[in-house]
Amino acid sequence: MKFLHRPDLYAWSCFNLARNIDFNGVAWIHSEGNILIDPVALSNHDWNHLESLGGVNWIVLTNSDHLRAAKEIASQTYAKIAGPIGEKDNFPIFCDRWLADGDEVVPGLKVMEMQGSKTPGELALLLEETTLITGDLLRSPIAGTLSILPQAKLRNPQKAIASVHRLTKLPKVESILVGDGWSVFRDGRKRLKELAEVLSIDG
Amino acid sequence: MKFLHRPDLYAWSCFNLARNIDFNGVAWIHSEGNILIDPVALSNHDWNHLESLGGVNWIVLTNSDHLRAAKEIASQTYAKIAGPIGEKDNFPIFCDRWLADGDEVVPGLKVMEMQGSKTPGELALLLEETTLITGDLLRSPIAGTLSILPQAKLRNPQKAIASVHRLTKLPKVESILVGDGWSVFRDGRKRLKELAEVLSIDG
């Protein structure tokens, strides 16, 4: 897995041939048990790396379109899966826990629900105030610039834009780890505000 | 290949198991012929992608430790190879052209020599004033922060630091595409100045 901006965070990627972007999984190495977020398939090397760092306790899925390799990883470990409560009635795989806005996965990893996205109650996660981890709504196919899903894919564009505006209110966001595309490692809040401004004009 | 920050630039990566970082190749799609810089191996998908964008005319190698897949790509195409003039006498593969400080590979792609690095006259390339493409000296194993090679690997640390200081004088650098690690897509000059400050203190 690749080093990120802090020593307890790692990412690994699968290049998506249809879109020519990377799909990214995130691992938070944590004293109470490691957490994977929207994990893509792990290579043998990355499996060994993860095992050397303590394996995995929880897999958090931000939405049902980001199942990726979660089921395979859970079936080969004792990892439990947490998913968005907004999809509780129709989630395609078994979840041990449902996450709602304001929950904490573990202390330091806060849950926010994004409204109006492709799926109900898509999750974004705020790690110790400074690192935002996003699922599908917030993404970055063009390096250095955040964007959101195309309007046609959104259940409710106005609510989705309001969710982005809510993210701009988080005072300390420096890094934004996106599930799809190029993560941001500096001035995350500034990048969010740039996006929110464009969305206000277009939306 | 992955989209970057401008529509005529692409990157593709090979994950390096020994260092847990990505090694990156860059492609500039150009009306006078496409240019690859320090190309790592291309997947079939990326070969097809590159072909669809016009193939490759030139491969630029910043130093002899970044040969990567250059020879294989050149042998399967009509691409010519350009290397650093500082290594002319001992470069391990044939070069059609030697590049020196102040040269232009093609108009808009300026050559700078980094002194004191692992190899003599390592190249950095400045693309239309705003995108800096670096070989080995300037790198980013930790996301969001630029660094240089460890002092033990440098031929002359003081000259290497002076070369970094020279890069901070480039007035319009916004993006920095590193051969090893995490590229920077915004505020590149600011990141260079942060690095130069640390180097001044340490060095």
Coordinates of C-alpha atoms in Angstrom, one line a residue:
Chain A
M1 CA 0.0 0.0 0.0
K2 CA 1.1 3.5 -0.7
F3 CA 2.2 5.9 2.1
L4 CA -0.1 9.0 2.3
H5 CA 0.3 12.2 4.2
R6 CA 0.3 10.7 7.7
P7 CA 2.1 7.6 9.0
D8 CA -1.1 5.8 10.0
L9 CA -2.9 6.1 6.6
Y10 CA -2.3 4.1 3.5
A11 CA -4.0 3.9 0.1
W12 CA -3.9 1.4 -2.8
S13 CA -5.5 1.7 -6.2
C14 CA -7.0 -0.2 -9.1
F15 CA -6.8 1.6 -12.4
N16 CA -10.2 1.7 -14.1
L17 CA -9.9 1.1 -17.8
A18 CA -13.4 2.5 -18.6
R19 CA -12.7 5.9 -17.0
N20 CA -8.9 6.1 -17.1
I21 CA -8.8 7.0 -13.4
D22 CA -7.7 5.2 -10.3
F23 CA -10.2 3.8 -7.8
N24 CA -8.7 4.0 -4.4
G25 CA -9.1 2.2 -1.1
V26 CA -7.9 3.6 2.2
A27 CA -6.5 1.9 5.3
W28 CA -6.4 3.6 8.7
I29 CA -4.0 1.8 11.0
H30 CA -5.5 2.2 14.5
S31 CA -4.7 0.9 18.0
E32 CA -8.2 -0.4 18.4
G33 CA -8.1 -2.3 15.1
N34 CA -7.5 -1.3 11.5
I35 CA -10.2 0.1 9.3
L36 CA -10.5 -0.2 5.5
I37 CA -12.7 2.2 3.6
D38 CA -14.1 1.2 0.2
P39 CA -11.3 -1.3 -0.4
V40 CA -10.4 -2.3 -3.9
A41 CA -8.8 -5.6 -4.5
L42 CA -5.5 -6.1 -2.6
S43 CA -2.4 -7.5 -4.4
N44 CA -0.5 -10.3 -2.5
H45 CA 2.1 -7.6 -1.6
D46 CA -0.6 -5.3 -0.1
W47 CA -2.2 -8.2 1.7
N48 CA 1.1 -9.0 3.4
H49 CA 1.7 -5.3 4.1
L50 CA -1.7 -5.0 5.7
E51 CA -1.2 -8.1 7.8
S52 CA 2.2 -6.8 8.9
L53 CA 0.3 -3.7 10.1
G54 CA -2.2 -5.7 12.1
G55 CA -4.8 -6.9 9.5
V56 CA -8.3 -5.5 9.4
N57 CA -11.1 -5.2 11.9
W58 CA -13.7 -3.1 10.1
I59 CA -14.5 -2.4 6.5
V60 CA -16.6 0.8 6.0
L61 CA -18.5 1.1 2.7
T62 CA -19.7 4.6 1.8
N63 CA -22.3 3.3 -0.6
S64 CA -23.6 0.2 -2.4
D65 CA -21.7 1.1 -5.6
H66 CA -18.4 0.9 -3.7
L67 CA -18.6 -2.7 -2.6
R68 CA -15.5 -3.5 -4.6
A69 CA -13.5 -6.2 -2.8
A70 CA -15.2 -5.8 0.6
K71 CA -16.9 -9.2 0.6
E72 CA -13.8 -11.1 -0.5
I73 CA -11.6 -9.3 2.1
A74 CA -14.2 -9.9 4.9
S75 CA -14.5 -13.6 3.9
Q76 CA -10.8 -14.1 4.3
T77 CA -10.5 -12.2 7.6
Y78 CA -12.6 -11.6 10.6
A79 CA -13.4 -8.1 9.4
K80 CA -16.8 -6.8 10.0
I81 CA -18.6 -4.5 7.5
A82 CA -20.3 -1.2 8.2
G83 CA -22.6 0.4 5.6
P84 CA -24.8 3.5 5.2
I85 CA -28.0 3.3 7.2
G86 CA -29.8 5.1 4.3
E87 CA -29.4 1.8 2.3
K88 CA -30.2 -0.5 5.1
D89 CA -33.3 -2.0 3.3
N90 CA -31.6 -2.8 0.1
F91 CA -27.9 -3.1 0.7
P92 CA -26.5 -5.9 -1.5
I93 CA -24.2 -7.5 1.1
F94 CA -24.5 -8.2 4.8
C95 CA -23.5 -5.4 7.2
D96 CA -22.7 -5.9 10.8
R97 CA -23.4 -2.2 11.5
W98 CA -25.3 0.7 10.0
L99 CA -23.8 4.2 10.1
A100 CA -25.8 7.4 10.3
D101 CA -24.9 11.1 10.3
G102 CA -23.1 12.0 13.6
D103 CA -21.9 8.5 14.4
E104 CA -18.3 7.6 15.0
V105 CA -17.0 4.4 13.5
V106 CA -14.3 4.6 16.2
P107 CA -13.3 7.7 18.2
G108 CA -11.8 10.1 15.7
L109 CA -13.6 8.8 12.6
K110 CA -16.9 10.7 12.2
V111 CA -19.7 9.9 9.9
M112 CA -21.5 12.4 7.7
E113 CA -24.3 11.6 5.3
M114 CA -24.3 13.1 1.9
Q115 CA -27.8 13.7 0.6
G116 CA -29.1 13.6 -2.9
S117 CA -26.2 11.5 -4.3
K118 CA -26.5 8.4 -6.4
T119 CA -27.6 6.3 -3.4
P120 CA -29.5 7.3 -0.2
G121 CA -27.3 8.5 2.7
E122 CA -23.9 8.0 1.0
L123 CA -21.2 8.4 3.7
A124 CA -18.3 10.7 3.9
L125 CA -15.9 10.2 6.8
L126 CA -13.9 12.8 8.7
L127 CA -10.7 11.5 10.3
E128 CA -9.5 13.6 13.2
E129 CA -11.0 16.8 11.8
T130 CA -8.3 17.2 9.1
T131 CA -8.7 14.3 6.6
L132 CA -12.0 13.9 4.7
I133 CA -12.6 10.6 3.0
T134 CA -15.3 10.6 0.3
G135 CA -17.2 7.9 -1.6
D136 CA -18.9 8.8 -4.9
L137 CA -20.4 12.3 -4.7
L138 CA -17.1 14.1 -4.3
R139 CA -14.4 12.9 -6.7
S140 CA -11.5 14.2 -8.8
P141 CA -11.1 12.9 -12.4
I142 CA -9.1 16.1 -13.2
A143 CA -6.0 16.3 -11.0
G144 CA -6.0 19.3 -8.7
T145 CA -9.7 20.1 -9.0
L146 CA -12.6 18.5 -7.0
S147 CA -15.9 17.8 -8.8
I148 CA -19.2 16.0 -8.1
L149 CA -21.0 13.3 -9.9
P150 CA -22.7 14.4 -13.1
Q151 CA -26.2 15.9 -12.5
A152 CA -27.9 13.0 -14.3
K153 CA -26.6 10.5 -11.7
L154 CA -27.8 12.5 -8.7
R155 CA -31.0 11.7 -7.0
N156 CA -31.4 15.3 -5.9
P157 CA -28.9 17.8 -7.3
Q158 CA -29.9 20.6 -4.8
K159 CA -29.5 18.3 -1.8
A160 CA -26.2 17.1 -3.2
I161 CA -24.9 20.7 -3.6
A162 CA -26.1 21.4 -0.1
S163 CA -24.1 18.5 1.2
V164 CA -20.9 19.9 -0.5
H165 CA -21.6 23.3 1.1
R166 CA -21.8 21.5 4.4
L167 CA -18.4 20.0 3.8
T168 CA -16.9 23.5 3.3
K169 CA -18.0 24.4 6.8
L170 CA -15.6 21.8 8.3
P171 CA -12.9 24.2 9.6
K172 CA -9.8 22.0 9.5
V173 CA -9.9 19.9 6.4
E174 CA -6.5 19.7 4.8
S175 CA -6.6 16.4 2.9
I176 CA -9.4 14.9 0.9
L177 CA -9.0 11.2 0.0
V178 CA -11.4 10.5 -2.9
G179 CA -12.6 7.0 -3.8
D180 CA -12.4 7.9 -7.5
G181 CA -9.5 9.9 -9.0
W182 CA -6.9 12.2 -7.5
S183 CA -6.8 12.8 -3.8
V184 CA -6.0 16.2 -2.4
F185 CA -3.3 16.5 0.2
R186 CA -3.0 20.3 0.9
D187 CA -5.6 23.1 1.3
G188 CA -8.5 20.7 1.1
R189 CA -10.9 23.3 2.5
K190 CA -9.9 25.8 -0.2
R191 CA -10.5 23.2 -2.9
L192 CA -14.0 22.4 -1.4
K193 CA -14.8 26.1 -1.4
E194 CA -13.8 26.5 -5.1
L195 CA -16.1 23.6 -5.9
A196 CA -19.0 25.0 -3.9
E197 CA -18.6 28.3 -5.7
V198 CA -18.8 26.7 -9.1
L199 CA -21.8 24.6 -8.1
S200 CA -23.6 27.6 -6.8
I201 CA -23.2 29.3 -10.2
D202 CA -24.1 26.2 -12.2
G203 CA -26.7 24.8 -9.9
Chain B
M1 CA -3.3 6.4 -18.9
K2 CA -4.7 8.7 -16.3
F3 CA -5.9 12.2 -16.9
L4 CA -3.9 14.9 -15.2
H5 CA -4.5 18.6 -14.7
R6 CA -4.6 19.6 -18.4
P7 CA -6.1 17.7 -21.4
D8 CA -2.8 17.2 -23.2
L9 CA -1.0 15.5 -20.3
Y10 CA -1.4 11.9 -19.1
A11 CA 0.4 9.8 -16.5
W12 CA 0.6 6.1 -15.8
S13 CA 2.2 4.3 -12.9
C14 CA 3.9 1.2 -11.7
F15 CA 3.6 0.5 -8.0
N16 CA 7.1 -0.2 -6.6
L17 CA 7.0 -3.0 -4.0
A18 CA 10.3 -2.2 -2.4
R19 CA 9.4 1.4 -1.6
N20 CA 5.6 1.3 -1.5
I21 CA 5.3 4.3 -3.8
D22 CA 4.3 4.7 -7.4
F23 CA 6.8 5.2 -10.2
N24 CA 5.2 7.5 -12.8
G25 CA 5.6 8.0 -16.5
V26 CA 4.3 11.2 -18.2
A27 CA 2.9 11.6 -21.8
W28 CA 2.6 15.0 -23.4
I29 CA 0.3 14.9 -26.4
H30 CA 1.7 17.4 -28.9
S31 CA 0.9 18.5 -32.4
E32 CA 4.5 17.9 -33.5
G33 CA 4.6 14.4 -32.0
N34 CA 4.0 13.0 -28.6
I35 CA 6.6 12.9 -25.9
L36 CA 7.0 10.4 -23.1
I37 CA 9.1 11.2 -20.1
D38 CA 10.7 8.5 -17.9
P39 CA 8.1 5.9 -19.2
V40 CA 7.4 2.9 -17.0
A41 CA 5.9 -0.2 -18.7
L42 CA 2.7 0.4 -20.5
S43 CA -0.2 -2.0 -20.1
N44 CA -2.0 -3.2 -23.2
H45 CA -4.8 -0.7 -22.4
D46 CA -2.3 2.2 -22.1
W47 CA -0.5 1.2 -25.3
N48 CA -3.9 1.3 -27.1
H49 CA -4.7 4.6 -25.4
L50 CA -1.4 6.1 -26.4
E51 CA -1.7 4.8 -30.0
S52 CA -5.2 6.4 -30.2
L53 CA -3.6 9.7 -29.2
G54 CA -1.0 9.5 -31.9
G55 CA 1.7 7.2 -30.6
V56 CA 5.1 8.4 -29.5
N57 CA 7.9 10.4 -31.2
W58 CA 10.3 11.2 -28.4
I59 CA 11.2 9.5 -25.1
V60 CA 13.0 11.8 -22.7
L61 CA 15.0 10.2 -19.9
T62 CA 15.9 12.4 -17.0
N63 CA 18.8 10.2 -15.8
S64 CA 20.2 6.7 -16.3
D65 CA 18.4 5.3 -13.3
H66 CA 15.1 6.1 -15.0
L67 CA 15.5 4.0 -18.1
R68 CA 12.5 1.9 -17.0
A69 CA 10.7 0.7 -20.2
A70 CA 12.3 3.2 -22.6
K71 CA 14.2 0.7 -24.6
E72 CA 11.2 -1.7 -25.0
I73 CA 8.9 1.2 -26.0
A74 CA 11.5 2.6 -28.5
S75 CA 12.1 -0.9 -30.0
Q76 CA 8.4 -1.3 -30.7
T77 CA 7.8 2.2 -32.1
Y78 CA 9.8 4.7 -34.2
A79 CA 10.4 6.7 -31.0
K80 CA 13.7 8.4 -30.6
I81 CA 15.4 8.7 -27.2
A82 CA 16.9 11.9 -25.6
G83 CA 19.1 11.7 -22.5
P84 CA 21.1 14.1 -20.3
I85 CA 24.3 15.4 -21.8
G86 CA 26.0 15.0 -18.4
E87 CA 25.8 11.3 -18.8
K88 CA 26.8 11.2 -22.5
D89 CA 30.0 9.2 -22.0
N90 CA 28.4 6.4 -19.9
F91 CA 24.7 6.3 -20.7
P92 CA 23.6 2.7 -20.7
I93 CA 21.4 2.9 -23.8
F94 CA 21.7 4.6 -27.2
C95 CA 20.4 8.2 -27.3
D96 CA 19.5 10.0 -30.5
R97 CA 19.9 13.4 -28.8
W98 CA 21.6 14.8 -25.7
L99 CA 19.9 17.5 -23.7
A100 CA 21.6 20.3 -21.9
D101 CA 20.5 23.2 -19.7
G102 CA 18.6 25.7 -21.7
D103 CA 17.7 23.4 -24.5
E104 CA 14.1 22.9 -25.6
V105 CA 13.0 19.3 -26.4
V106 CA 10.3 21.0 -28.5
P107 CA 9.0 24.5 -28.2
G108 CA 7.4 24.8 -24.8
L109 CA 9.4 22.0 -23.1
K110 CA 12.5 23.5 -21.5
V111 CA 15.4 21.6 -20.1
M112 CA 17.1 22.3 -16.8
E113 CA 20.0 20.4 -15.4
M114 CA 20.0 19.5 -11.7
Q115 CA 23.5 19.5 -10.3
G116 CA 24.8 17.3 -7.5
S117 CA 22.1 14.6 -7.8
K118 CA 22.7 10.8 -8.1
T119 CA 23.8 11.2 -11.7
P120 CA 25.6 14.1 -13.5
G121 CA 23.3 16.6 -15.1
E122 CA 20.0 15.0 -14.2
L123 CA 17.2 16.7 -16.1
A124 CA 14.1 18.5 -15.0
L125 CA 11.6 19.7 -17.6
L126 CA 9.5 22.8 -17.6
L127 CA 6.4 22.5 -19.7
E128 CA 4.9 25.9 -20.8
E129 CA 6.2 27.6 -17.6
T130 CA 3.5 26.0 -15.3
T131 CA 4.2 22.3 -15.1
L132 CA 7.5 21.0 -13.8
I133 CA 8.5 17.4 -14.5
T134 CA 11.2 16.0 -12.3
G135 CA 13.3 12.8 -12.4
D136 CA 15.0 11.6 -9.2
L137 CA 16.3 14.5 -7.2
L138 CA 12.9 16.0 -6.5
R139 CA 10.3 13.4 -5.3
S140 CA 7.4 12.9 -3.0
P141 CA 7.1 9.7 -1.0
I142 CA 5.0 11.5 1.6
A143 CA 1.8 12.8 -0.1
G144 CA 1.6 16.6 -0.1
T145 CA 5.2 17.3 0.7
L146 CA 8.2 17.5 -1.7
S147 CA 11.5 16.1 -0.7
I148 CA 14.9 15.3 -2.3
L149 CA 17.0 12.2 -2.4
P150 CA 18.7 11.2 0.8
Q151 CA 22.0 13.0 1.3
A152 CA 23.9 9.7 1.0
K153 CA 22.7 9.3 -2.5
L154 CA 23.8 12.8 -3.7
R155 CA 27.0 13.4 -5.5
N156 CA 27.1 16.9 -4.1
P157 CA 24.5 17.9 -1.5
Q158 CA 25.2 21.6 -1.7
K159 CA 24.9 21.7 -5.5
A160 CA 21.7 19.6 -5.2
I161 CA 20.2 22.1 -2.8
A162 CA 21.2 25.0 -5.0
S163 CA 19.4 23.3 -7.9
V164 CA 16.2 23.1 -5.8
H165 CA 16.6 26.8 -4.9
R166 CA 16.9 27.5 -8.6
L167 CA 13.5 25.8 -9.2
T168 CA 11.9 28.0 -6.6
K169 CA 12.8 31.0 -8.8
L170 CA 10.5 29.7 -11.6
P171 CA 7.7 32.2 -11.3
K172 CA 4.7 30.2 -12.6
V173 CA 5.1 26.6 -11.5
E174 CA 1.7 25.3 -10.4
S175 CA 2.0 21.5 -11.0
I176 CA 5.0 19.3 -10.3
L177 CA 4.9 15.8 -11.8
V178 CA 7.4 13.6 -9.9
G179 CA 8.9 10.5 -11.3
D180 CA 8.7 8.8 -7.9
G181 CA 5.7 9.3 -5.5
W182 CA 2.9 11.8 -5.3
S183 CA 2.7 14.6 -7.9
V184 CA 1.6 18.1 -6.9
F185 CA -1.2 19.7 -8.9
R186 CA -1.7 23.1 -7.1
D187 CA 0.6 25.7 -5.6
G188 CA 3.7 23.9 -6.8
R189 CA 5.9 27.0 -6.3
K190 CA 4.8 27.2 -2.7
R191 CA 5.6 23.5 -2.1
L192 CA 9.1 24.1 -3.7
K193 CA 9.7 27.1 -1.4
E194 CA 8.7 25.0 1.7
L195 CA 11.2 22.4 0.6
A196 CA 13.9 24.9 0.0
E197 CA 13.5 26.4 3.5
V198 CA 13.8 23.0 5.1
L199 CA 16.9 22.2 3.1
S200 CA 18.5 25.5 4.0
I201 CA 18.0 24.7 7.7
D202 CA 19.2 21.1 7.4
G203 CA 21.8 21.6 4.8

